[in-house]
Amino acid sequence: MGTPRGRRFVSGCALLGAVRLVAPATGGTEGEPGGVRNQLAFIRGALDDGAGAEAQQQFPEGYFFLHALYGLSWVELGMREPAGEARAEAVREARWALKRLDSADGRAAFSAELAPSYGVFYRGWTNWLRGGVLSLLPEGERESSEVRRFAADSAALGAAFDDSASPYLAAYPGQAWPVDSTVAMASLRLHDTLRPARFTGTVERWLDGVRQRLDPRTGLLPHRVAPDTGDPVEVARGTSQSIIQRFLLDIDSDFAREQYLLFRDRYVVTPLGLGPTTREYPKGMDGPADVDSGPLPLGMSLSATVVTLGAAQVQGDAPLAEGIANHGELLGMPVGTPWTKRYAFGLIPIGDAFVAWSKTARPWVAETPAPPPAHLSFWWRVPLLSLLLVVGAAPWLPALLRRLPHHRHRNRPPAVPVPRILASAPGEDGLPAPR
């Protein structure tokens, strides 16, 4: 990088990083975040090229999540649009994703023997997406088949919750995670805003059961529970908490705010002062990584951090949502064209899907609440901006030093001493002239 071109390249990258660190990177619950449509264009192209099947080889629900998050991001973009072609495009793309989920490939990872069939994970997320499609359409324009399916799936979920001794239904045989039941319960609340209310009692009983089974270490919903009783068997973790906090607001706004503040206090940190991230385990505790959390440098989970952006946004916590978004724009190395945008060079499309879903986050049932007390100051950017300044200036320092007067003087060749016999011209008598 010693050439002028190399120095300009390094400085340009540092300047670009500084811009990404301060430029608006998300639009809140009402505005449209820049670049998300290009992200969705990249994801759709990847899905058409088989990215769903590839994701399934990498993650237990890779095929499902990649399609579900693509469809949900379109729903949330559509909610920002008035009736017209832009909203119609959102309906088309969300329906396309839902059709992929409502297929043999979409159900392949799940068991038909569970109650409800295929388990609470599959039924909860698909019900939420189907309700989202219906919410984009005026009541008179909703397809009767979609309305009937939404009502039937909601009834199956409601009956399963009513018949269960635990507030947490199984996602797989003998395995239950509270996050999955939280998504399903939010879909029942969505049902009661789109259709005649019928699940009020189910929701209230669920909330009572949840409050009785909180993780004793953190006061939050646990990560994993005993499937028969719902008792906690694993401490609350960032990967599931970040999703839970996204959906709780649409179930009960007061309980959601209590849980969000606990989560933010125990899991959101700025390690080494270099930007907001989410821990996988609560402060003061470490544990093993897994396929959901990814690697945990300094205890931080990249996937949990991305999803926390959406949780902060629905809670009206703009400083944290914007901080995580800017941090991601710096570290995620997004590559854009006039038509697409991808992070990490597009190597993991499911990561792009989580980013798009998080940036488009907005409440579907509740109103966006008043902002919580600030947790993150604007000044968190100062260490990173200072680092970028050093990186951008460093290639130019040698050339700058060479131009300084004292530097030129210090590097001047030493004077050659003149012999004394030659120091004086001879006099007329041939002898050296007197000094």
Coordinates of C-alpha atoms in Angstrom, one line a residue:
M1 CA 0.0 0.0 0.0
G2 CA 3.0 2.3 -0.4
T3 CA 1.9 3.6 -3.8
P4 CA -0.4 6.6 -4.1
R5 CA -3.1 4.4 -5.4
G6 CA -2.8 2.0 -2.5
R7 CA -2.9 4.8 0.0
R8 CA -6.0 6.3 -1.6
F9 CA -7.7 2.9 -1.5
V10 CA -7.0 2.4 2.3
S11 CA -8.2 6.0 3.0
G12 CA -11.3 5.6 0.9
C13 CA -12.2 2.4 2.7
A14 CA -11.8 4.2 6.1
L15 CA -13.9 7.1 4.9
L16 CA -16.6 4.7 3.7
G17 CA -16.6 3.0 7.0
A18 CA -17.0 6.3 8.8
V19 CA -20.0 7.1 6.6
R20 CA -21.6 3.8 7.3
L21 CA -21.1 4.3 11.0
V22 CA -23.1 7.6 11.1
A23 CA -25.5 7.5 8.1
P24 CA -29.1 6.5 8.8
A25 CA -29.3 2.7 8.4
T26 CA -32.9 2.0 9.4
G27 CA -36.2 3.8 9.0
G28 CA -37.9 3.0 12.3
T29 CA -41.4 1.5 12.4
E30 CA -42.8 3.9 9.8
G31 CA -40.1 4.7 7.3
E32 CA -38.6 2.3 4.8
P33 CA -34.9 1.3 5.5
G34 CA -32.7 2.1 2.6
G35 CA -31.4 -0.9 0.6
V36 CA -33.9 -3.5 2.0
R37 CA -35.7 -3.9 -1.4
N38 CA -32.4 -4.6 -3.0
Q39 CA -31.6 -7.1 -0.2
L40 CA -34.9 -8.9 -0.9
A41 CA -34.1 -9.0 -4.6
F42 CA -30.9 -10.7 -3.8
I43 CA -32.6 -13.2 -1.5
R44 CA -35.3 -14.0 -4.0
G45 CA -32.7 -14.7 -6.7
A46 CA -30.8 -16.9 -4.2
L47 CA -34.1 -18.8 -3.4
D48 CA -34.8 -19.3 -7.1
D49 CA -31.3 -20.8 -7.4
G50 CA -31.8 -23.3 -4.5
A51 CA -30.6 -21.4 -1.5
G52 CA -33.4 -22.9 0.6
A53 CA -32.1 -26.4 0.2
E54 CA -28.6 -25.3 0.9
A55 CA -29.7 -23.5 4.0
Q56 CA -31.3 -26.6 5.3
Q57 CA -28.0 -28.4 5.1
Q58 CA -26.5 -25.7 7.4
F59 CA -29.3 -25.1 9.9
P60 CA -32.1 -27.3 11.3
E61 CA -34.8 -24.9 10.0
G62 CA -32.8 -23.3 7.3
Y63 CA -35.2 -23.8 4.4
F64 CA -38.1 -22.7 6.5
F65 CA -36.5 -19.6 8.0
L66 CA -35.1 -18.3 4.7
H67 CA -38.6 -18.4 3.1
A68 CA -40.5 -17.2 6.2
L69 CA -38.3 -14.2 6.8
Y70 CA -38.4 -13.3 3.1
G71 CA -42.2 -13.3 3.2
L72 CA -42.5 -11.5 6.5
S73 CA -40.1 -8.7 5.4
W74 CA -42.4 -8.1 2.4
V75 CA -45.4 -8.0 4.7
E76 CA -43.8 -5.3 6.8
L77 CA -42.8 -3.3 3.7
G78 CA -46.4 -3.6 2.5
M79 CA -47.7 -2.3 5.8
R80 CA -45.7 0.9 5.1
E81 CA -47.4 1.4 1.7
P82 CA -50.8 2.7 0.8
A83 CA -53.1 0.5 -1.2
G84 CA -51.7 0.2 -4.7
E85 CA -49.1 -1.6 -6.8
A86 CA -46.4 -1.4 -4.1
R87 CA -48.7 -3.2 -1.6
A88 CA -49.8 -5.6 -4.2
E89 CA -46.2 -6.6 -4.9
A90 CA -45.8 -7.3 -1.1
V91 CA -48.8 -9.5 -1.1
R92 CA -47.6 -11.5 -4.2
E93 CA -44.1 -12.1 -2.7
A94 CA -45.4 -13.0 0.7
R95 CA -47.9 -15.4 -0.8
W96 CA -45.1 -17.0 -2.9
A97 CA -43.1 -17.6 0.3
L98 CA -46.1 -19.0 2.1
K99 CA -46.8 -21.4 -0.7
R100 CA -43.2 -22.7 -0.4
L101 CA -43.7 -23.2 3.3
D102 CA -47.0 -24.9 2.8
S103 CA -45.4 -27.8 0.9
A104 CA -43.7 -31.1 1.5
D105 CA -40.3 -29.3 1.5
G106 CA -41.5 -26.7 4.0
R107 CA -42.9 -29.4 6.4
A108 CA -40.1 -31.9 5.9
A109 CA -38.3 -31.2 9.2
F110 CA -41.4 -31.4 11.3
S111 CA -43.5 -34.2 12.8
A112 CA -47.2 -34.6 11.8
E113 CA -47.8 -36.5 15.1
L114 CA -47.5 -33.5 17.3
A115 CA -50.4 -31.3 18.6
P116 CA -51.0 -29.2 16.6
S117 CA -49.7 -31.2 13.6
Y118 CA -46.2 -30.4 12.6
G119 CA -45.6 -28.7 15.9
V120 CA -45.9 -25.2 17.3
F121 CA -42.8 -23.9 15.5
Y122 CA -44.2 -24.7 12.0
R123 CA -47.8 -23.8 12.8
G124 CA -47.0 -20.6 14.7
W125 CA -44.7 -19.0 12.1
T126 CA -46.9 -20.0 9.1
N127 CA -50.0 -18.7 10.9
W128 CA -48.3 -15.4 11.6
L129 CA -47.2 -15.0 7.9
R130 CA -50.7 -16.0 6.7
G131 CA -52.3 -13.4 9.0
G132 CA -49.8 -10.8 7.7
V133 CA -50.9 -11.4 4.1
L134 CA -54.5 -10.9 5.2
S135 CA -53.7 -7.8 7.1
L136 CA -52.4 -6.2 3.8
L137 CA -55.8 -6.6 2.2
P138 CA -59.1 -4.8 2.9
E139 CA -61.6 -7.2 4.4
G140 CA -63.7 -7.4 1.2
E141 CA -60.6 -8.3 -0.9
R142 CA -59.4 -11.2 1.2
E143 CA -59.6 -14.6 -0.5
S144 CA -62.1 -16.8 1.3
S145 CA -59.7 -19.8 1.2
E146 CA -57.0 -17.9 3.0
V147 CA -59.4 -16.6 5.6
R148 CA -60.7 -20.1 6.3
R149 CA -57.2 -21.5 6.6
F150 CA -56.1 -18.8 9.0
A151 CA -59.2 -19.4 11.1
A152 CA -58.7 -23.2 11.1
D153 CA -55.0 -23.0 12.0
S154 CA -55.6 -20.5 14.7
A155 CA -58.3 -22.7 16.2
A156 CA -55.9 -25.7 16.1
L157 CA -53.3 -23.7 17.9
G158 CA -55.8 -22.3 20.5
A159 CA -57.1 -25.8 21.2
A160 CA -53.6 -27.2 21.7
F161 CA -52.7 -24.4 24.2
D162 CA -56.0 -24.8 26.0
D163 CA -55.4 -28.6 26.4
S164 CA -51.8 -28.3 27.5
A165 CA -50.6 -28.2 31.1
S166 CA -47.6 -26.2 30.0
P167 CA -47.7 -22.8 28.2
Y168 CA -45.1 -24.1 25.9
L169 CA -46.0 -26.6 23.2
A170 CA -43.6 -29.0 21.5
A171 CA -41.8 -28.0 18.3
Y172 CA -40.3 -31.4 17.9
P173 CA -41.1 -34.7 19.7
G174 CA -40.1 -34.3 23.4
Q175 CA -38.6 -30.8 22.8
A176 CA -40.1 -27.4 23.6
W177 CA -38.7 -23.8 23.4
P178 CA -40.7 -20.9 24.7
V179 CA -39.8 -18.7 21.7
D180 CA -41.8 -20.9 19.4
S181 CA -45.0 -20.7 21.5
T182 CA -44.5 -16.9 21.8
V183 CA -44.7 -16.6 18.0
A184 CA -47.8 -18.8 17.9
M185 CA -49.5 -16.8 20.7
A186 CA -48.8 -13.5 18.8
S187 CA -50.5 -15.1 15.8
L188 CA -53.7 -15.7 17.9
R189 CA -53.6 -12.0 19.0
L190 CA -53.3 -11.1 15.3
H191 CA -56.3 -13.3 14.5
D192 CA -58.4 -11.4 17.1
T193 CA -57.6 -8.1 15.4
L194 CA -58.6 -9.4 11.9
R195 CA -61.5 -11.7 12.8
P196 CA -64.1 -11.8 15.6
A197 CA -62.1 -12.3 18.9
R198 CA -62.1 -15.8 20.3
F199 CA -58.7 -16.3 22.0
T200 CA -58.7 -13.7 24.8
G201 CA -59.0 -16.3 27.5
T202 CA -56.3 -18.5 25.8
V203 CA -53.9 -15.5 25.8
E204 CA -54.6 -14.6 29.4
R205 CA -54.0 -18.2 30.6
W206 CA -50.8 -18.3 28.6
L207 CA -49.5 -15.2 30.2
D208 CA -50.3 -16.4 33.7
G209 CA -48.5 -19.7 32.9
V210 CA -45.5 -17.9 31.5
R211 CA -45.1 -15.6 34.6
Q212 CA -45.1 -18.6 36.8
R213 CA -42.2 -20.3 34.9
L214 CA -39.7 -17.5 34.3
D215 CA -36.0 -18.3 34.3
P216 CA -34.9 -17.8 38.0
R217 CA -31.5 -16.4 37.0
T218 CA -32.7 -13.6 34.7
G219 CA -36.5 -13.2 35.2
L220 CA -36.9 -13.8 31.5
L221 CA -38.6 -16.6 29.5
P222 CA -36.2 -19.5 29.6
H223 CA -34.4 -20.8 26.5
R224 CA -35.6 -24.4 26.8
V225 CA -38.2 -26.1 29.0
A226 CA -39.5 -29.5 30.1
P227 CA -42.1 -30.3 27.4
D228 CA -44.6 -31.8 29.9
T229 CA -44.5 -29.1 32.6
G230 CA -42.9 -26.0 31.0
D231 CA -40.4 -25.7 33.8
P232 CA -37.1 -24.0 32.9
V233 CA -34.3 -26.4 32.0
E234 CA -31.9 -23.9 30.3
V235 CA -31.1 -20.3 31.2
A236 CA -32.5 -17.5 28.9
R237 CA -30.3 -17.0 25.9
G238 CA -29.8 -14.2 23.4
T239 CA -30.7 -16.1 20.3
S240 CA -34.2 -16.9 21.5
Q241 CA -34.7 -13.8 23.7
S242 CA -34.1 -11.4 20.7
I243 CA -37.0 -13.1 18.9
I244 CA -39.2 -13.3 22.0
Q245 CA -38.8 -9.6 22.6
R246 CA -39.9 -9.0 18.9
F247 CA -43.2 -10.7 19.4
L248 CA -44.2 -10.1 23.1
L249 CA -45.3 -6.5 22.4
D250 CA -48.1 -7.8 20.2
I251 CA -49.3 -10.1 23.0
D252 CA -49.1 -7.8 26.0
S253 CA -47.4 -4.5 25.8
D254 CA -46.9 -4.0 29.6
F255 CA -45.3 -7.4 30.1
A256 CA -43.3 -6.9 27.0
R257 CA -41.7 -3.7 28.2
E258 CA -40.8 -5.3 31.6
Q259 CA -39.2 -8.2 29.8
Y260 CA -37.4 -6.0 27.2
L261 CA -35.7 -3.8 29.9
L262 CA -34.5 -6.9 31.7
F263 CA -33.2 -8.4 28.5
R264 CA -31.5 -5.2 27.4
D265 CA -29.8 -4.8 30.9
R266 CA -28.5 -8.3 31.0
Y267 CA -27.6 -9.1 27.4
V268 CA -26.9 -5.9 25.4
V269 CA -23.3 -4.7 25.9
T270 CA -20.5 -2.8 24.1
P271 CA -17.4 -5.0 24.4
L272 CA -14.1 -3.1 24.3
G273 CA -16.2 0.0 23.7
L274 CA -16.5 -0.8 20.0
G275 CA -20.3 -1.0 19.4
P276 CA -23.5 -2.6 20.7
T277 CA -23.8 -6.3 20.6
T278 CA -25.9 -9.0 22.2
R279 CA -24.5 -11.7 24.5
E280 CA -25.7 -15.3 24.1
Y281 CA -25.6 -15.8 27.9
P282 CA -26.4 -13.2 30.6
K283 CA -23.6 -11.0 31.9
G284 CA -21.3 -13.0 34.2
M285 CA -22.1 -16.3 32.6
D286 CA -20.5 -18.1 29.6
G287 CA -21.7 -21.2 27.8
P288 CA -21.2 -23.3 24.7
A289 CA -22.0 -22.1 21.2
D290 CA -24.4 -24.0 18.9
V291 CA -25.7 -23.8 15.3
D292 CA -28.2 -21.1 16.3
S293 CA -25.8 -18.8 18.1
G294 CA -22.8 -19.2 15.8
P295 CA -19.3 -18.6 17.2
L296 CA -19.3 -16.5 20.5
P297 CA -16.2 -14.2 20.5
L298 CA -16.2 -12.5 23.9
G299 CA -19.5 -14.1 24.5
M300 CA -21.2 -12.2 21.7
S301 CA -23.7 -13.8 19.2
L302 CA -23.9 -12.2 15.8
S303 CA -27.3 -13.7 15.0
A304 CA -28.7 -12.5 18.3
T305 CA -27.3 -9.0 17.7
V306 CA -29.0 -8.8 14.3
V307 CA -32.4 -9.8 15.7
T308 CA -32.1 -7.5 18.7
L309 CA -32.2 -4.7 16.1
G310 CA -35.8 -5.6 15.4
A311 CA -36.7 -6.1 19.0
A312 CA -35.4 -2.6 19.8
Q313 CA -37.2 -1.1 16.9
V314 CA -40.6 -2.4 17.8
Q315 CA -40.0 -1.2 21.4
G316 CA -39.4 2.4 20.2
D317 CA -35.7 2.1 21.3
A318 CA -34.4 4.1 18.3
P319 CA -30.8 4.7 19.7
L320 CA -30.2 1.0 20.1
A321 CA -31.8 -0.1 16.8
E322 CA -29.9 2.6 14.9
G323 CA -26.7 1.7 16.7
I324 CA -26.9 -2.0 15.9
A325 CA -27.8 -1.1 12.3
N326 CA -24.8 1.2 11.9
H327 CA -22.5 -1.3 13.5
G328 CA -23.7 -3.9 11.1
E329 CA -23.2 -1.6 8.1
L330 CA -19.6 -1.2 9.2
L331 CA -18.8 -4.8 10.0
G332 CA -21.1 -6.6 7.6
M333 CA -19.2 -5.5 4.5
P334 CA -22.3 -5.0 2.4
V335 CA -21.9 -5.1 -1.4
G336 CA -24.4 -3.3 -3.5
T337 CA -25.3 -3.0 -7.1
P338 CA -28.1 -0.9 -8.7
W339 CA -30.4 -4.0 -8.2
T340 CA -29.2 -6.0 -5.2
K341 CA -27.5 -5.7 -1.8
R342 CA -25.9 -8.5 0.2
Y343 CA -23.9 -8.7 3.4
A344 CA -20.7 -10.8 3.9
F345 CA -20.5 -11.1 0.1
G346 CA -23.8 -13.0 0.0
L347 CA -22.2 -16.2 1.3
I348 CA -25.0 -16.8 3.8
P349 CA -28.3 -15.7 2.4
I350 CA -30.2 -16.6 5.6
G351 CA -28.1 -13.9 7.3
D352 CA -29.3 -11.4 4.8
A353 CA -32.9 -12.5 5.5
F354 CA -32.5 -11.9 9.2
V355 CA -31.0 -8.4 8.5
A356 CA -33.9 -7.5 6.2
W357 CA -36.5 -8.8 8.7
S358 CA -34.9 -6.9 11.5
K359 CA -34.7 -3.6 9.7
T360 CA -38.4 -3.8 8.6
A361 CA -39.6 -4.6 12.2
R362 CA -42.8 -2.9 13.3
P363 CA -45.7 -4.0 15.6
W364 CA -48.6 -5.7 13.8
V365 CA -51.2 -5.6 16.6
A366 CA -50.0 -3.0 19.2
E367 CA -49.0 0.6 18.7
T368 CA -45.3 1.4 18.9
P369 CA -44.7 2.3 22.6
A370 CA -43.1 5.4 24.0
P371 CA -39.3 5.1 23.9
P372 CA -37.7 3.4 27.0
P373 CA -35.0 5.1 29.0
A374 CA -31.8 5.4 26.8
H375 CA -29.4 2.6 27.1
L376 CA -26.9 3.6 24.3
S377 CA -25.3 7.0 23.8
F378 CA -24.3 8.4 20.4
W379 CA -20.8 8.6 21.8
W380 CA -20.3 4.9 21.4
R381 CA -19.2 5.7 17.8
V382 CA -16.3 7.8 18.9
P383 CA -13.7 4.9 19.5
L384 CA -14.6 3.4 16.1
L385 CA -14.5 6.7 14.3
S386 CA -11.1 7.4 15.9
L387 CA -9.8 4.0 14.8
L388 CA -11.0 4.7 11.3
L389 CA -9.3 8.1 11.3
V390 CA -6.0 6.4 12.3
V391 CA -6.4 3.7 9.6
G392 CA -7.2 6.3 7.0
A393 CA -4.3 8.6 7.9
A394 CA -1.6 6.0 8.5
P395 CA -0.6 5.3 4.8
W396 CA 0.1 9.0 4.3
L397 CA 2.3 9.6 7.4
P398 CA 5.7 8.5 5.9
A399 CA 5.2 10.8 2.9
L400 CA 4.1 13.6 5.2
L401 CA 7.1 13.2 7.5
R402 CA 9.5 13.4 4.5
R403 CA 8.0 16.9 3.7
L404 CA 8.7 18.3 7.1
P405 CA 11.7 20.7 7.3
H406 CA 13.3 19.1 10.4
H407 CA 12.9 15.7 8.7
R408 CA 14.8 16.9 5.6
H409 CA 17.5 18.5 7.7
R410 CA 17.9 15.3 9.7
N411 CA 18.4 13.2 6.6
R412 CA 20.8 15.6 4.8
P413 CA 24.2 13.9 4.0
P414 CA 26.9 14.9 6.5
A415 CA 29.4 17.6 5.5
V416 CA 32.8 16.4 4.4
P417 CA 35.6 18.0 6.7
V418 CA 38.2 20.1 4.9
P419 CA 41.8 19.4 5.8
R420 CA 43.4 22.3 7.7
I421 CA 46.2 22.6 5.2
L422 CA 43.6 23.5 2.6
A423 CA 41.6 25.7 4.8
S424 CA 43.7 28.8 4.2
A425 CA 45.1 30.1 0.9
P426 CA 49.0 30.6 0.9
G427 CA 50.5 34.0 1.3
E428 CA 52.9 35.7 -1.2
D429 CA 55.9 34.2 0.5
G430 CA 54.5 30.7 0.0
L431 CA 53.8 30.2 3.6
P432 CA 50.3 29.8 5.0
A433 CA 48.5 33.0 5.6
P434 CA 48.1 34.0 9.2
R435 CA 44.7 33.1 10.7

